[in-house]
Every structure is written in structure tokens, then in C-alpha cells.
mmCIF file of C-alpha atoms in Angstrom:
data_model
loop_
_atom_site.group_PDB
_atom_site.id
_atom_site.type_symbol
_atom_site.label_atom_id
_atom_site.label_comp_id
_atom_site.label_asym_id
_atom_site.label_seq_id
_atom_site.Cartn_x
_atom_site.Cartn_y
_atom_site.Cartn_z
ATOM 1 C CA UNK Q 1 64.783 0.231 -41.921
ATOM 2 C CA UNK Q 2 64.525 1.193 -38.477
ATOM 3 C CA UNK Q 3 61.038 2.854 -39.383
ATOM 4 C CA UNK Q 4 59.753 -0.309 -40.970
ATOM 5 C CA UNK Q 5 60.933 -2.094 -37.473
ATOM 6 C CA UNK Q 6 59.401 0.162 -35.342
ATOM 7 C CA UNK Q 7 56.025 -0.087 -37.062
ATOM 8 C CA UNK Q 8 56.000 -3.573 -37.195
ATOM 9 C CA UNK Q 9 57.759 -3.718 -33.345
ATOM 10 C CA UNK Q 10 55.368 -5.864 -30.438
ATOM 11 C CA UNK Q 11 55.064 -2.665 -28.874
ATOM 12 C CA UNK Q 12 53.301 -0.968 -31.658
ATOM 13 C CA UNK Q 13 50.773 -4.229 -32.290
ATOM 14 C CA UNK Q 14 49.877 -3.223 -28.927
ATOM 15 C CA UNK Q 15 49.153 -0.131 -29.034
ATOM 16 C CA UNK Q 16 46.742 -1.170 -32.204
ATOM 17 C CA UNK Q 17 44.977 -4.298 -29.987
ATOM 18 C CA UNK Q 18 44.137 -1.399 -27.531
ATOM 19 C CA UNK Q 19 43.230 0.889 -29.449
ATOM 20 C CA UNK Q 20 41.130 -1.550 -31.656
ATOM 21 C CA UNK Q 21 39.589 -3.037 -28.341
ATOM 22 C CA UNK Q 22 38.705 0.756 -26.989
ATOM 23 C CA UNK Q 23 37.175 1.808 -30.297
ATOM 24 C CA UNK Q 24 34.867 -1.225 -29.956
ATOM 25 C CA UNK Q 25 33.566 -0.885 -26.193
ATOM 26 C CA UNK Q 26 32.843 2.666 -27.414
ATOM 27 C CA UNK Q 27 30.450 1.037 -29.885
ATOM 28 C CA UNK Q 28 28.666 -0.898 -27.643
ATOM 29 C CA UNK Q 29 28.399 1.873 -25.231
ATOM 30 C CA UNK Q 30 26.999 3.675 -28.030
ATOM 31 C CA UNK Q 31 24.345 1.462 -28.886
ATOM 32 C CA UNK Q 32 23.527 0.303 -25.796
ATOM 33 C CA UNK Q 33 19.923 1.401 -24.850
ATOM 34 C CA UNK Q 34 18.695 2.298 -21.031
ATOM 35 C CA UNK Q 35 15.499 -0.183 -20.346
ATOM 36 C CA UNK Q 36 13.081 2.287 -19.890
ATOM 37 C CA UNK Q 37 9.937 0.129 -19.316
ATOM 38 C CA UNK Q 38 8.923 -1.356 -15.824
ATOM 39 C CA UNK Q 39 9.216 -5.331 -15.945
ATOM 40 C CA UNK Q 40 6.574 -7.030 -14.032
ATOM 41 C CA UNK Q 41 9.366 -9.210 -12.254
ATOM 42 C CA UNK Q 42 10.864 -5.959 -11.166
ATOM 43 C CA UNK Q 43 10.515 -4.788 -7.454
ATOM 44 C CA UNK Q 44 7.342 -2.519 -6.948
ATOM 45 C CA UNK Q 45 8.035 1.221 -6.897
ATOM 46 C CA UNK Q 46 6.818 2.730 -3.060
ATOM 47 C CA UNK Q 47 6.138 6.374 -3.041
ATOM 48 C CA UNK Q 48 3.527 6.509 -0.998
ATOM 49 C CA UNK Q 49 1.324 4.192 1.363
ATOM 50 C CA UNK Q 50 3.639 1.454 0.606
ATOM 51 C CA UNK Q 51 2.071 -0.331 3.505
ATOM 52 C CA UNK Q 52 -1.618 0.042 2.397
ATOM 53 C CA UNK Q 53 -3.681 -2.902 2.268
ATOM 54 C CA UNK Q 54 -3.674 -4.703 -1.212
ATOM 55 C CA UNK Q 55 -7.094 -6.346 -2.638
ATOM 56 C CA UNK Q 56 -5.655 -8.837 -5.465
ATOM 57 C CA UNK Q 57 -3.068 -7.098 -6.162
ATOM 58 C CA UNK Q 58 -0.127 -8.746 -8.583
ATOM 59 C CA UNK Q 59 3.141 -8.169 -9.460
ATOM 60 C CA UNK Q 60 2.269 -6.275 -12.687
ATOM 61 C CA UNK Q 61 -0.133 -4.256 -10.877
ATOM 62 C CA UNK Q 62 2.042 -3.034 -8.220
ATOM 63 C CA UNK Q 63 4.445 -1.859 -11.031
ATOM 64 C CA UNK Q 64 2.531 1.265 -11.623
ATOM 65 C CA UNK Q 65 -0.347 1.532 -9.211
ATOM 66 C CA UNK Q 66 2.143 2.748 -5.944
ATOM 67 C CA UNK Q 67 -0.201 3.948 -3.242
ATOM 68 C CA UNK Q 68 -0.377 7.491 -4.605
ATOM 69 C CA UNK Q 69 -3.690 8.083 -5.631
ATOM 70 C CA UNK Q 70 -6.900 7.633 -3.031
ATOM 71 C CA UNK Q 71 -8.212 4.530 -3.193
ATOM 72 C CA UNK Q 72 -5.002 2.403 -4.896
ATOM 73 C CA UNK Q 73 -5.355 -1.119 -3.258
ATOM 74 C CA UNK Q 74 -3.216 -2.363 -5.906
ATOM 75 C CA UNK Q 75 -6.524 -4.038 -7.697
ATOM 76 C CA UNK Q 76 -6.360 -3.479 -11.481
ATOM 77 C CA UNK Q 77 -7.100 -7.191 -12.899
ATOM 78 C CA UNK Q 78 -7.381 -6.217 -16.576
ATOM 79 C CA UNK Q 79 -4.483 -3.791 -16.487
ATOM 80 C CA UNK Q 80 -6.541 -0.407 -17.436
ATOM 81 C CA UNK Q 81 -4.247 1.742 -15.688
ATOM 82 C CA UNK Q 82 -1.346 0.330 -16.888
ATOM 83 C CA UNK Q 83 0.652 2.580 -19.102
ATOM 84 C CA UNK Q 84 2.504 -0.089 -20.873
ATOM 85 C CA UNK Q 85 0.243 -3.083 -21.074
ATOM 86 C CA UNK Q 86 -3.605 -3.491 -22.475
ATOM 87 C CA UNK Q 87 -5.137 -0.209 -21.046
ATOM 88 C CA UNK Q 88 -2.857 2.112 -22.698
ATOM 89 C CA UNK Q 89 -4.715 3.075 -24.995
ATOM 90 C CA UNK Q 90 -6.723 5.362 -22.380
ATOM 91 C CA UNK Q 91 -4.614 7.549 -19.833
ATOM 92 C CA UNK Q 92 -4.270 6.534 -16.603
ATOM 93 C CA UNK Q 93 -5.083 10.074 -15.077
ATOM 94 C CA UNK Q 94 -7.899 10.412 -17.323
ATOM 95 C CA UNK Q 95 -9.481 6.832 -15.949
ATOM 96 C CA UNK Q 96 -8.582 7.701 -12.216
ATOM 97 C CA UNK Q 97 -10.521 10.978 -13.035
ATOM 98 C CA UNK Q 98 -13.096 9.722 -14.260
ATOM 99 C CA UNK Q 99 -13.867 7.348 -11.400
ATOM 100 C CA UNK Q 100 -14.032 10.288 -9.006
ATOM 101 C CA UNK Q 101 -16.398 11.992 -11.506
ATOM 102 C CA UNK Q 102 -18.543 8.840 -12.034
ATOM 103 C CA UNK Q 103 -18.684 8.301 -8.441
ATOM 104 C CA UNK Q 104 -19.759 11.458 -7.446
ATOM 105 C CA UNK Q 105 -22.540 11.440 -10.203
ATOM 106 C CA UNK Q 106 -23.382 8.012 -8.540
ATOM 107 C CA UNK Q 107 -23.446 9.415 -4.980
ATOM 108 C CA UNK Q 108 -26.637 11.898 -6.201
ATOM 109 C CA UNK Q 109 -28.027 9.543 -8.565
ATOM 110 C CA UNK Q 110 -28.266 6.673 -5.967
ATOM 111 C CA UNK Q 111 -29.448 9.341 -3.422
ATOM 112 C CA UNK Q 112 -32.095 11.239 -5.627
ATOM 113 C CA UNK Q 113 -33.867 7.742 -7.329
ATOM 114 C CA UNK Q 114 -34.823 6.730 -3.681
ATOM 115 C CA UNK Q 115 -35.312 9.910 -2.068
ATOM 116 C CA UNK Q 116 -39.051 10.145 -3.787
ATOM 117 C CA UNK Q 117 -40.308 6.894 -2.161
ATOM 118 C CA UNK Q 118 -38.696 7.329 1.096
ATOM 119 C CA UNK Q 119 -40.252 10.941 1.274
ATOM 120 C CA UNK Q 120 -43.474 9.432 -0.384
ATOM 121 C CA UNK Q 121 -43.280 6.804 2.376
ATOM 122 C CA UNK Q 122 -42.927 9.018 5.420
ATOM 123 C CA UNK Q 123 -45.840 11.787 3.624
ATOM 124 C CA UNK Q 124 -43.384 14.141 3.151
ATOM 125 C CA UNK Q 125 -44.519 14.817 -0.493
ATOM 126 C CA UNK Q 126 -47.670 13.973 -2.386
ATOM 127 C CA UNK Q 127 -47.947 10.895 -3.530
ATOM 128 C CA UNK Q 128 -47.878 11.954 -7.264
ATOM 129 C CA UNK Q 129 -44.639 12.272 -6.683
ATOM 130 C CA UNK Q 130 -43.738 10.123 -4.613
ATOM 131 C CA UNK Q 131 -42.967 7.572 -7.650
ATOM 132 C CA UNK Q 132 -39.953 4.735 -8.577
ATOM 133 C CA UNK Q 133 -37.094 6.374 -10.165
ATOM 134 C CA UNK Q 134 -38.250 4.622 -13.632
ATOM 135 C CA UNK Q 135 -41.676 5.764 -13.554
ATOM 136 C CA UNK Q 136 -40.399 9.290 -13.597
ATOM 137 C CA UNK Q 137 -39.939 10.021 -17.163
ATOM 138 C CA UNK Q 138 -36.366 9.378 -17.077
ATOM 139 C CA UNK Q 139 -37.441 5.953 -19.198
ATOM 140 C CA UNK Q 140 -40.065 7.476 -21.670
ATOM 141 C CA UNK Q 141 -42.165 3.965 -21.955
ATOM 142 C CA UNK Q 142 -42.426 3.603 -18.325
ATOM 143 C CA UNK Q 143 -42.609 7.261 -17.280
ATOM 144 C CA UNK Q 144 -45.816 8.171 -16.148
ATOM 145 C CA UNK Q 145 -45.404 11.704 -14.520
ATOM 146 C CA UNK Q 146 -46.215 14.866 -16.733
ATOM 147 C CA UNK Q 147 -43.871 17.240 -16.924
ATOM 148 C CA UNK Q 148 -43.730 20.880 -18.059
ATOM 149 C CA UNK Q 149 -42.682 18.808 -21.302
ATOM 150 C CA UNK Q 150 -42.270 15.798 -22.980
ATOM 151 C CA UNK Q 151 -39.582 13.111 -22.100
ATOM 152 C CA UNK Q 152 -37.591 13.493 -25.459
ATOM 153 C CA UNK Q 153 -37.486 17.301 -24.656
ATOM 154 C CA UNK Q 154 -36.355 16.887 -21.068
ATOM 155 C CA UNK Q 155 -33.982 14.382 -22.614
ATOM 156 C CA UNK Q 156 -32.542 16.694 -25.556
ATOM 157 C CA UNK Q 157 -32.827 20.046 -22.831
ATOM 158 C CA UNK Q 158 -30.981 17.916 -20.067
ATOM 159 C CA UNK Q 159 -28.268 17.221 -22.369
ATOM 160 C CA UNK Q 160 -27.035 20.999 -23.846
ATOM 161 C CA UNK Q 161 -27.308 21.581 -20.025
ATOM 162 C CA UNK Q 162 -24.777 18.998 -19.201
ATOM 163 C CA UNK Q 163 -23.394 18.965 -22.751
ATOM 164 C CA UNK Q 164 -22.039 22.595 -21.727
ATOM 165 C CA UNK Q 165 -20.723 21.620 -18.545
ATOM 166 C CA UNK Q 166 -19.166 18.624 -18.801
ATOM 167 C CA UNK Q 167 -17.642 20.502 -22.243
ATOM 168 C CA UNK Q 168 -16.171 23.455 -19.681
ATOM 169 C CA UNK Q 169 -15.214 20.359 -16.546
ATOM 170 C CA UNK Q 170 -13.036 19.133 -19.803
ATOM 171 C CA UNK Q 171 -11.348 22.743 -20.134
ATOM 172 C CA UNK Q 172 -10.108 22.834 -16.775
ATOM 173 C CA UNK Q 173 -8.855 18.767 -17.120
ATOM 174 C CA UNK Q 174 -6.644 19.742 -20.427
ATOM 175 C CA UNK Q 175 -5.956 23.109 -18.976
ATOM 176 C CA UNK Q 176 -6.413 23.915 -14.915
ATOM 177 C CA UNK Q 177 -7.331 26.899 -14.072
ATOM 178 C CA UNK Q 178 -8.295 27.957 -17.923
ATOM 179 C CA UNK Q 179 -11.710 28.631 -16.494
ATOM 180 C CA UNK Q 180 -10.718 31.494 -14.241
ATOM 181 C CA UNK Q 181 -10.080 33.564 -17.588
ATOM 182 C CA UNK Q 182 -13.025 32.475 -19.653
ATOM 183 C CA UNK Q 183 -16.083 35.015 -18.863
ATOM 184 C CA UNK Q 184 -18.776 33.148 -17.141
ATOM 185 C CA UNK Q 185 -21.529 35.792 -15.361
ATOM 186 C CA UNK Q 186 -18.699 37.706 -13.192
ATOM 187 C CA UNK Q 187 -18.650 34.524 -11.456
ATOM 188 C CA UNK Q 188 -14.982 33.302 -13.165
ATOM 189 C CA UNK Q 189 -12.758 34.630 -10.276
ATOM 190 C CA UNK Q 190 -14.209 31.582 -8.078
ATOM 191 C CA UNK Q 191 -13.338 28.921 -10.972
ATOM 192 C CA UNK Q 192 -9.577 28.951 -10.895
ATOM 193 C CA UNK Q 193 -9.863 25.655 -8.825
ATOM 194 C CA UNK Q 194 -6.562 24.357 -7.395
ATOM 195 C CA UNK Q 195 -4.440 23.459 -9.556
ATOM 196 C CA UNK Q 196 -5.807 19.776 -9.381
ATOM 197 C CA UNK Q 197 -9.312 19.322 -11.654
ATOM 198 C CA UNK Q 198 -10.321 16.434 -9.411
ATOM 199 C CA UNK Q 199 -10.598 18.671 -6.500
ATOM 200 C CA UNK Q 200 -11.069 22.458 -7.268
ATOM 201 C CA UNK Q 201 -12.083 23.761 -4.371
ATOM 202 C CA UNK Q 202 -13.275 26.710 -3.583
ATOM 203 C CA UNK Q 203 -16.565 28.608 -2.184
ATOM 204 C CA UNK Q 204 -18.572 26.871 -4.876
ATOM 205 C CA UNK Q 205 -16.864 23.209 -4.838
ATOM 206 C CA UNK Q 206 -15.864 23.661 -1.099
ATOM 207 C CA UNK Q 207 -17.765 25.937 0.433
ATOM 208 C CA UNK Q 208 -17.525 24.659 4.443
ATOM 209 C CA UNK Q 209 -13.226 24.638 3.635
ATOM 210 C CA UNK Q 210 -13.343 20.815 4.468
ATOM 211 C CA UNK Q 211 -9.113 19.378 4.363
ATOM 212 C CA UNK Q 212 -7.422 21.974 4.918
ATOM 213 C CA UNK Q 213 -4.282 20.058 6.297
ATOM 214 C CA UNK Q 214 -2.816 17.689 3.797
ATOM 215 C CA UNK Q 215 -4.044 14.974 6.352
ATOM 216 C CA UNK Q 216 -7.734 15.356 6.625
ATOM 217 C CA UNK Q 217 -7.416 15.888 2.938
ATOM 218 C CA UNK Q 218 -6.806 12.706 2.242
ATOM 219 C CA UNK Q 219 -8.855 10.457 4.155
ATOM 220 C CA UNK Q 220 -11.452 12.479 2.763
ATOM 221 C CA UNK Q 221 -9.930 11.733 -0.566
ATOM 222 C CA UNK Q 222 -10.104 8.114 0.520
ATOM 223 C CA UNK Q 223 -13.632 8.614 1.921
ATOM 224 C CA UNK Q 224 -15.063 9.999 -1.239
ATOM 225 C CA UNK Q 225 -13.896 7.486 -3.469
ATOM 226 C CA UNK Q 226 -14.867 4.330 -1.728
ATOM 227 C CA UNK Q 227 -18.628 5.704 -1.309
ATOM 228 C CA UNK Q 228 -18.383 6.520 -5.206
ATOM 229 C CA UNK Q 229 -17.093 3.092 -6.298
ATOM 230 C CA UNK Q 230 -20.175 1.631 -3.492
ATOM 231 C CA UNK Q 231 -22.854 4.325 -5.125
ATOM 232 C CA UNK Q 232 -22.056 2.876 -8.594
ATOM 233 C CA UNK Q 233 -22.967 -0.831 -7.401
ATOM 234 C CA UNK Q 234 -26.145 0.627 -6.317
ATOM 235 C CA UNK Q 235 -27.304 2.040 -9.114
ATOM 236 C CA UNK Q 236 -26.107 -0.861 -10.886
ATOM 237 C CA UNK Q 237 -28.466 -2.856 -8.522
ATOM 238 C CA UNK Q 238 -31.123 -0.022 -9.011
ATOM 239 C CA UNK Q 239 -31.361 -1.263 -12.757
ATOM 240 C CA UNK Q 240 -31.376 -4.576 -12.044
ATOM 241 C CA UNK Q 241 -33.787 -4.382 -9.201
ATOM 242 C CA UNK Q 242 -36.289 -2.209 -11.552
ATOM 243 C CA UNK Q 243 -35.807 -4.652 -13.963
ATOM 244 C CA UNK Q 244 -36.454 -7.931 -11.972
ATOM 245 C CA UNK Q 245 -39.019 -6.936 -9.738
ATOM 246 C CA UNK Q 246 -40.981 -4.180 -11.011
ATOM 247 C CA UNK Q 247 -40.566 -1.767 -8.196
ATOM 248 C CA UNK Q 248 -38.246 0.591 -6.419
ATOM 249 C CA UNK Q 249 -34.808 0.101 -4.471
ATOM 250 C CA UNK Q 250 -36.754 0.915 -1.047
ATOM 251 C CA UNK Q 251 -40.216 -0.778 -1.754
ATOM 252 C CA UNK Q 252 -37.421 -3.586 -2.476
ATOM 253 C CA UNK Q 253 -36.121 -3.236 1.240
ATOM 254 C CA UNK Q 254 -39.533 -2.888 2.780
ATOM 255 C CA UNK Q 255 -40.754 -6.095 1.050
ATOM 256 C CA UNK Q 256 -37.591 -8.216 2.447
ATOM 257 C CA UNK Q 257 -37.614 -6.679 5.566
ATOM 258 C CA UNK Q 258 -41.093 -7.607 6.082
ATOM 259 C CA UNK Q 259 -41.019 -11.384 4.752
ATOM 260 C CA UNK Q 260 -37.174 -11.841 4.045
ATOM 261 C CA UNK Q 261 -38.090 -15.946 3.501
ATOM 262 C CA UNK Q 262 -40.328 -14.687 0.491
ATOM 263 C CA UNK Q 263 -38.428 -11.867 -0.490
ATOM 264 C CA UNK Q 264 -34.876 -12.144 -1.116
ATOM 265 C CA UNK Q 265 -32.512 -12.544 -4.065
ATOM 266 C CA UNK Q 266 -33.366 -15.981 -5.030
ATOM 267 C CA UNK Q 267 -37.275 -15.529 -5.184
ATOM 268 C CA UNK Q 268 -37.068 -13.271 -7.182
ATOM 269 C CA UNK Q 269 -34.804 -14.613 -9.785
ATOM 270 C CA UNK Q 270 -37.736 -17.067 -9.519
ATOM 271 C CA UNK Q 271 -34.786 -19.918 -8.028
ATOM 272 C CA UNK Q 272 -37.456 -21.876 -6.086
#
């Protein structure tokens, strides 16, 4: 008798309510899961440069592009470099990588097509060879310099060359400093880079020691990658020019400079 009271006593029902009510918060802290993805209403991460300039930058934007890498005005209107939305399908490091790569490619491709006809112009070289980048082979129907061999072999010998070393700049991405133990002519000990592929450094890849306080480093960072991203519009405009007019970038400039009425933009896209 007094058992049966005490188990069905208020004080006992109480105990039960509480310990019926602690199993179930336990649950829900159980199954409760962390939000681990950045919402594009949430307040922008700043790491670094949080007071850089922006150039249309948005919300979702500002989510992952913080200021840390050179050139991050917040501008990413298709959302490659975002991790979580439609350019993640591609890595983020791998694209900002790539730009510096592509720019610097840019930087001696713009310099190199008008170098001929600048040095042609001045009678610096001869003028066999003093020719518009796309009469140089480079575009076997238009080429119209001999080589020591055809186009197609140029073409096919050009790339094993940079086949191989775009094969060993991919090593050192995956892997830096992997190239410091792979045999390469004695010359190895020099290709430890470091630590960060985009900049190795070095005597070979640095050989005047430029930013060597974290300062200077990067506005030369900064510096490199804004005449990269301006280097790839002018090659872009290279093609186009070639293509329009028939001639090169700096018989282009001449020809405005000398009759810009004439010779401009809209005259030759035949708008008159």
C-alpha cells in the first residue's frame, strides 16, 4: 500500500514530467545541426582590407570574396568564386591562380605581338621582320614568315615545350615545393619556391629580391594583377583589331593618331 501511494504520489509524476521533458531537449539538442553555409543576408566576413574600394560588389559577393587576395574589389557578378553557389564546381584558389597565370602570359603576349612593328617602325630590325603579330606564322593561313619549319611543327614543338612546363607549374600547385626534389639539370635546389605557387620566388622567379617586406609585397601583388587583368583586354582587342581592320595594334594607333575623325572605332565597324 504505501508503495503503490508513493509511486502514484504528485511528487513522483513530477519527477517523470522532468525527466520526460529533459530526455526530450536532449533530442533536439541532438539533432540539431550547426548552419555551416554563409547566407547572403549574413554580415560580410572582414579579414583583411575591409575598407578597400568595392566595384559592384553585392551582398553574396562580399560573403566570400573578403579583401584577402590582391585584387578582391568584391566584383564576382556570376558567382565563380563562390564556393557554395554556381562556380563551385571549379576551386576558388585554382581560378584566382589562374588569373595571375593568365595575366602574366598576357603581360608578354601583349608586349611581344607589338614589339615587331614598333621596332620595325623605329628601324630597329629589318623589315622582314618587322611584321603584325598574325602574319607571323602564329595563324598558319595568314602567316607569311618562313621559319626554320613549318607552322604545324612550330605549333606541335611549341606545345611539348609548354606541355612539359605547364605539366611541372601543376606539380608545385597540387604539391609546393615538390619540384625542389624532382631532378631537373642540378638546377632543382632553386625550385623549392615559397611555399605559395603563385609567387615562388627565388633567383630564377625573383632574381632583383623585389617585396621583401610584407608591404611592398603586396602592392606589388596588387600591381601585377591589375596590369594582367588590363593585358588580357588587350589582347582581346589585338584579335579583334586584326580581325576588323586588317593590320596591327600600333599601325592601329598610328592611323588614329594621324586622322582620329577617319580612324576611330566607329569607322571601322563601318558605323557611318
Amino acid at each position: 500500500m504505501a508503495a503503490q501511494a508513493l509511486v502514484s504520489s504528485p511528487l513522483t509524476t513530477s519527477m517523470e514530467a522532468a525527466a520526460s521533458r529533459k530526455m526530450m531537449l536532449g533530442s533536439r539538442a541532438f539533432t540539431r545541426r550547426n548552419p555551416f553555409v554563409v547566407k547572403a543576408t549574413s554580415t560580410p566576413p572582414v579579414k583583411q582590407g575591409g575598407d578597400r574600394q568595392l566595384w559592384f560588389a553585392s551582398k553574396q559577393s562580399l560573403s566570400y570574396l573578403d579583401g584577402s587576395l590582391p585584387g578582391d574589389f568584391g566584383f564576382d557578378p556570376l558567382g565563380l568564386s563562390d564556393p557554395e553557389g554556381a562556380g563551385g564546381f571549379i576551386e576558388p584558389k585554382w581560378l584566382a591562380y589562374g588569373e595571375i597565370i593568365n595575366g602574366r602570359f598576357a603581360m608578354l603576349g601583349a608586349a611581344g605581338a607589338i614589339a615587331p612593328e614598333i621596332l620595325g617602325k623605329a628601324g630597329l630590325i629589318p623589315a622582314e621582320t618587322a611584321l603584325p603579330w598574325f602574319q607571323t606564322g602564329v595563324i598558319p593561313p595568314a602567316g607569311t614568315y618562313s621559319y626554320w619549319a613549318d607552322p604545324f611543327t612550330l605549333f606541335v614543338f611549341e606545345l611539348a615545350l609548354m606541355g612539359f612546363a605547364e605539366h611541372r607549374r601543376y606539380q608545385d600547385w597540387a604539391k609546393p615545393g615538390s619540384m625542389s626534389k624532382q631532378y631537373f639539370l642540378g638546377l632543382e635546389k632553386y625550385l623549392g619556391g615559397s611555399g605559395e605557387p603563385a609567387y615562388p620566388g627565388g633567383p630564377f622567379f625573383n632574381p632583383l629580391g623585389f617585396g621583401k617586406d610584407e608591404k611592398s609585397l603586396k602592392e606589388l601583388k596588387l600591381k601585377e594583377i591589375k596590369n594582367g587583368r588590363l593585358a588580357m583586354l588587350a589582347v582581346l582587342g589585338y584579335f579583334i583589331q586584326g580581325l576588323v581592320t586588317g593590320v596591327g595594334p600600333f599601325q592601329n594607333l598610328l592611323d588614329h593618331l594621324a586622322d582620329p575623325v577617319n580612324n576611330n572605332i566607329l569607322t571601322s565597324l563601318k558605323f557611318h
